[in-house]
Amino acid sequence: DPGAGLLYDWGVADFAPDALGSVLPVAAIDGNASTTIGSEIELNGTGSHPGSGNQLSYFWHVVSAPNGGAVSPQDKTSATLHFNADLAGEYGVVLVVYDGEKYSDAAYFNVQVV
């Protein structure tokens, strides 16, 4: 798992060459920003772009959830992320992509559950 244990720069990604002239990949998240308790949350990372590399690898992280929430995402290395919203509140998700050469900056997405 190339993404395991890395410290990420949690800034906003720019699709621009780095100091060595390589183009960094860009992580992008799409999905519903609000849903109801008990619903499955589905977030999509297929709008992400590779930089100088070829095929993308995806690394999803649920970084915040309501107190007491039990978040068990399915397949955190797929282009889409699925998990159930078991409590009301805000769930924060981060996506980082890897194009075989470089990691993207993180993309953030918040889902409000009512």
PDB file of C-alpha atoms in Angstrom:
ATOM      1  CA  ASP A   1       0.000   0.000   0.000  1.00  0.00           C
ATOM      2  CA  PRO A   2       1.967   3.038  -1.208  1.00  0.00           C
ATOM      3  CA  GLY A   3      -0.260   5.417   0.802  1.00  0.00           C
ATOM      4  CA  ALA A   4       0.197   3.725   4.182  1.00  0.00           C
ATOM      5  CA  GLY A   5       1.853   5.799   6.857  1.00  0.00           C
ATOM      6  CA  LEU A   6       2.452   8.891   4.746  1.00  0.00           C
ATOM      7  CA  LEU A   7       2.171  12.404   6.062  1.00  0.00           C
ATOM      8  CA  TYR A   8       0.179  14.430   3.563  1.00  0.00           C
ATOM      9  CA  ASP A   9       0.251  18.136   2.870  1.00  0.00           C
ATOM     10  CA  TRP A  10      -3.444  18.849   3.496  1.00  0.00           C
ATOM     11  CA  GLY A  11      -3.489  21.905   1.212  1.00  0.00           C
ATOM     12  CA  VAL A  12      -5.535  22.570  -1.878  1.00  0.00           C
ATOM     13  CA  ALA A  13      -4.278  20.798  -4.999  1.00  0.00           C
ATOM     14  CA  ASP A  14      -3.133  22.732  -8.031  1.00  0.00           C
ATOM     15  CA  PHE A  15      -2.802  21.099 -11.429  1.00  0.00           C
ATOM     16  CA  ALA A  16       0.632  22.600 -12.075  1.00  0.00           C
ATOM     17  CA  PRO A  17       4.208  21.423 -12.584  1.00  0.00           C
ATOM     18  CA  ASP A  18       6.275  20.868  -9.456  1.00  0.00           C
ATOM     19  CA  ALA A  19       9.883  22.091  -9.106  1.00  0.00           C
ATOM     20  CA  LEU A  20      11.150  19.214 -11.274  1.00  0.00           C
ATOM     21  CA  GLY A  21       8.668  19.854 -14.095  1.00  0.00           C
ATOM     22  CA  SER A  22       6.387  16.903 -13.314  1.00  0.00           C
ATOM     23  CA  VAL A  23       2.661  17.561 -13.233  1.00  0.00           C
ATOM     24  CA  LEU A  24       1.064  16.570  -9.936  1.00  0.00           C
ATOM     25  CA  PRO A  25      -2.126  14.497  -9.917  1.00  0.00           C
ATOM     26  CA  VAL A  26      -5.296  16.181  -8.659  1.00  0.00           C
ATOM     27  CA  ALA A  27      -7.785  14.483  -6.333  1.00  0.00           C
ATOM     28  CA  ALA A  28     -11.460  15.432  -6.806  1.00  0.00           C
ATOM     29  CA  ILE A  29     -14.508  14.244  -4.839  1.00  0.00           C
ATOM     30  CA  ASP A  30     -18.120  14.320  -6.021  1.00  0.00           C
ATOM     31  CA  GLY A  31     -21.219  13.243  -4.091  1.00  0.00           C
ATOM     32  CA  ASN A  32     -24.243  14.427  -2.125  1.00  0.00           C
ATOM     33  CA  ALA A  33     -23.362  16.951   0.564  1.00  0.00           C
ATOM     34  CA  SER A  34     -26.359  15.964   2.713  1.00  0.00           C
ATOM     35  CA  THR A  35     -28.328  12.819   3.485  1.00  0.00           C
ATOM     36  CA  THR A  36     -30.407  11.188   6.223  1.00  0.00           C
ATOM     37  CA  ILE A  37     -29.474   8.854   9.087  1.00  0.00           C
ATOM     38  CA  GLY A  38     -29.202   5.241   7.955  1.00  0.00           C
ATOM     39  CA  SER A  39     -28.457   6.145   4.348  1.00  0.00           C
ATOM     40  CA  GLU A  40     -25.427   4.884   2.491  1.00  0.00           C
ATOM     41  CA  ILE A  41     -23.015   7.649   1.612  1.00  0.00           C
ATOM     42  CA  GLU A  42     -21.361   7.234  -1.791  1.00  0.00           C
ATOM     43  CA  LEU A  43     -18.519   9.505  -2.820  1.00  0.00           C
ATOM     44  CA  ASN A  44     -16.923   9.402  -6.250  1.00  0.00           C
ATOM     45  CA  GLY A  45     -13.278  10.138  -7.062  1.00  0.00           C
ATOM     46  CA  THR A  46     -13.400   9.446 -10.811  1.00  0.00           C
ATOM     47  CA  GLY A  47     -13.105  13.165 -11.564  1.00  0.00           C
ATOM     48  CA  SER A  48      -9.516  13.024 -10.281  1.00  0.00           C
ATOM     49  CA  HIS A  49      -6.733  13.564 -12.832  1.00  0.00           C
ATOM     50  CA  PRO A  50      -3.346  11.860 -13.163  1.00  0.00           C
ATOM     51  CA  GLY A  51      -0.328  14.124 -13.382  1.00  0.00           C
ATOM     52  CA  SER A  52       2.727  12.891 -15.244  1.00  0.00           C
ATOM     53  CA  GLY A  53       1.965   9.267 -14.356  1.00  0.00           C
ATOM     54  CA  ASN A  54      -0.633   6.988 -15.868  1.00  0.00           C
ATOM     55  CA  GLN A  55      -3.210   5.084 -13.853  1.00  0.00           C
ATOM     56  CA  LEU A  56      -4.530   6.441 -10.547  1.00  0.00           C
ATOM     57  CA  SER A  57      -4.609   4.692  -7.181  1.00  0.00           C
ATOM     58  CA  TYR A  58      -7.120   6.031  -4.638  1.00  0.00           C
ATOM     59  CA  PHE A  59      -6.679   6.452  -0.866  1.00  0.00           C
ATOM     60  CA  TRP A  60      -9.793   7.506   1.059  1.00  0.00           C
ATOM     61  CA  HIS A  61      -9.795   8.523   4.735  1.00  0.00           C
ATOM     62  CA  VAL A  62     -12.796   9.368   6.931  1.00  0.00           C
ATOM     63  CA  VAL A  63     -11.190  12.056   9.082  1.00  0.00           C
ATOM     64  CA  SER A  64     -14.174  13.133  11.175  1.00  0.00           C
ATOM     65  CA  ALA A  65     -17.542  11.771  12.255  1.00  0.00           C
ATOM     66  CA  PRO A  66     -20.111  12.589  14.942  1.00  0.00           C
ATOM     67  CA  ASN A  67     -19.126  11.508  18.480  1.00  0.00           C
ATOM     68  CA  GLY A  68     -19.966   7.839  18.904  1.00  0.00           C
ATOM     69  CA  GLY A  69     -20.294   7.249  15.170  1.00  0.00           C
ATOM     70  CA  ALA A  70     -19.037   3.915  13.874  1.00  0.00           C
ATOM     71  CA  VAL A  71     -17.733   4.489  10.353  1.00  0.00           C
ATOM     72  CA  SER A  72     -16.645   1.406   8.422  1.00  0.00           C
ATOM     73  CA  PRO A  73     -15.906   2.428   4.834  1.00  0.00           C
ATOM     74  CA  GLN A  74     -15.981  -0.247   2.164  1.00  0.00           C
ATOM     75  CA  ASP A  75     -12.901  -0.553  -0.097  1.00  0.00           C
ATOM     76  CA  LYS A  76     -10.868   2.550   0.760  1.00  0.00           C
ATOM     77  CA  THR A  77      -8.714   2.093  -2.367  1.00  0.00           C
ATOM     78  CA  SER A  78     -11.523   2.096  -4.957  1.00  0.00           C
ATOM     79  CA  ALA A  79     -12.518   5.059  -7.153  1.00  0.00           C
ATOM     80  CA  THR A  80     -15.726   5.277  -5.078  1.00  0.00           C
ATOM     81  CA  LEU A  81     -16.175   5.184  -1.303  1.00  0.00           C
ATOM     82  CA  HIS A  82     -19.254   3.776   0.439  1.00  0.00           C
ATOM     83  CA  PHE A  83     -20.176   3.906   4.131  1.00  0.00           C
ATOM     84  CA  ASN A  84     -23.323   4.126   6.237  1.00  0.00           C
ATOM     85  CA  ALA A  85     -24.319   7.282   8.086  1.00  0.00           C
ATOM     86  CA  ASP A  86     -25.312   5.899  11.486  1.00  0.00           C
ATOM     87  CA  LEU A  87     -25.600   9.208  13.400  1.00  0.00           C
ATOM     88  CA  ALA A  88     -26.661  12.774  12.650  1.00  0.00           C
ATOM     89  CA  GLY A  89     -23.843  15.261  12.200  1.00  0.00           C
ATOM     90  CA  GLU A  90     -20.987  16.026   9.857  1.00  0.00           C
ATOM     91  CA  TYR A  91     -18.703  13.416   8.304  1.00  0.00           C
ATOM     92  CA  GLY A  92     -15.396  14.633   6.851  1.00  0.00           C
ATOM     93  CA  VAL A  93     -13.671  12.664   4.099  1.00  0.00           C
ATOM     94  CA  VAL A  94     -10.289  13.131   2.429  1.00  0.00           C
ATOM     95  CA  LEU A  95      -9.089  11.651  -0.866  1.00  0.00           C
ATOM     96  CA  VAL A  96      -5.471  11.448  -2.017  1.00  0.00           C
ATOM     97  CA  VAL A  97      -4.576   9.919  -5.390  1.00  0.00           C
ATOM     98  CA  TYR A  98      -1.287   8.455  -6.629  1.00  0.00           C
ATOM     99  CA  ASP A  99      -0.415   8.274 -10.322  1.00  0.00           C
ATOM    100  CA  GLY A 100       2.552   5.914 -10.047  1.00  0.00           C
ATOM    101  CA  GLU A 101       4.969   8.823  -9.700  1.00  0.00           C
ATOM    102  CA  LYS A 102       3.535  11.381  -7.283  1.00  0.00           C
ATOM    103  CA  TYR A 103       0.786  11.858  -4.699  1.00  0.00           C
ATOM    104  CA  SER A 104      -1.821  14.585  -5.035  1.00  0.00           C
ATOM    105  CA  ASP A 105      -2.646  17.094  -2.380  1.00  0.00           C
ATOM    106  CA  ALA A 106      -5.720  16.100  -0.416  1.00  0.00           C
ATOM    107  CA  ALA A 107      -9.269  16.824  -1.568  1.00  0.00           C
ATOM    108  CA  TYR A 108     -11.820  17.375   1.217  1.00  0.00           C
ATOM    109  CA  PHE A 109     -15.551  16.671   1.273  1.00  0.00           C
ATOM    110  CA  ASN A 110     -18.065  17.093   4.105  1.00  0.00           C
ATOM    111  CA  VAL A 111     -21.401  15.298   4.277  1.00  0.00           C
ATOM    112  CA  GLN A 112     -24.096  16.602   6.616  1.00  0.00           C
ATOM    113  CA  VAL A 113     -26.392  13.860   7.962  1.00  0.00           C
ATOM    114  CA  VAL A 114     -29.799  14.821   9.404  1.00  0.00           C
TER     115      VAL A 114
END
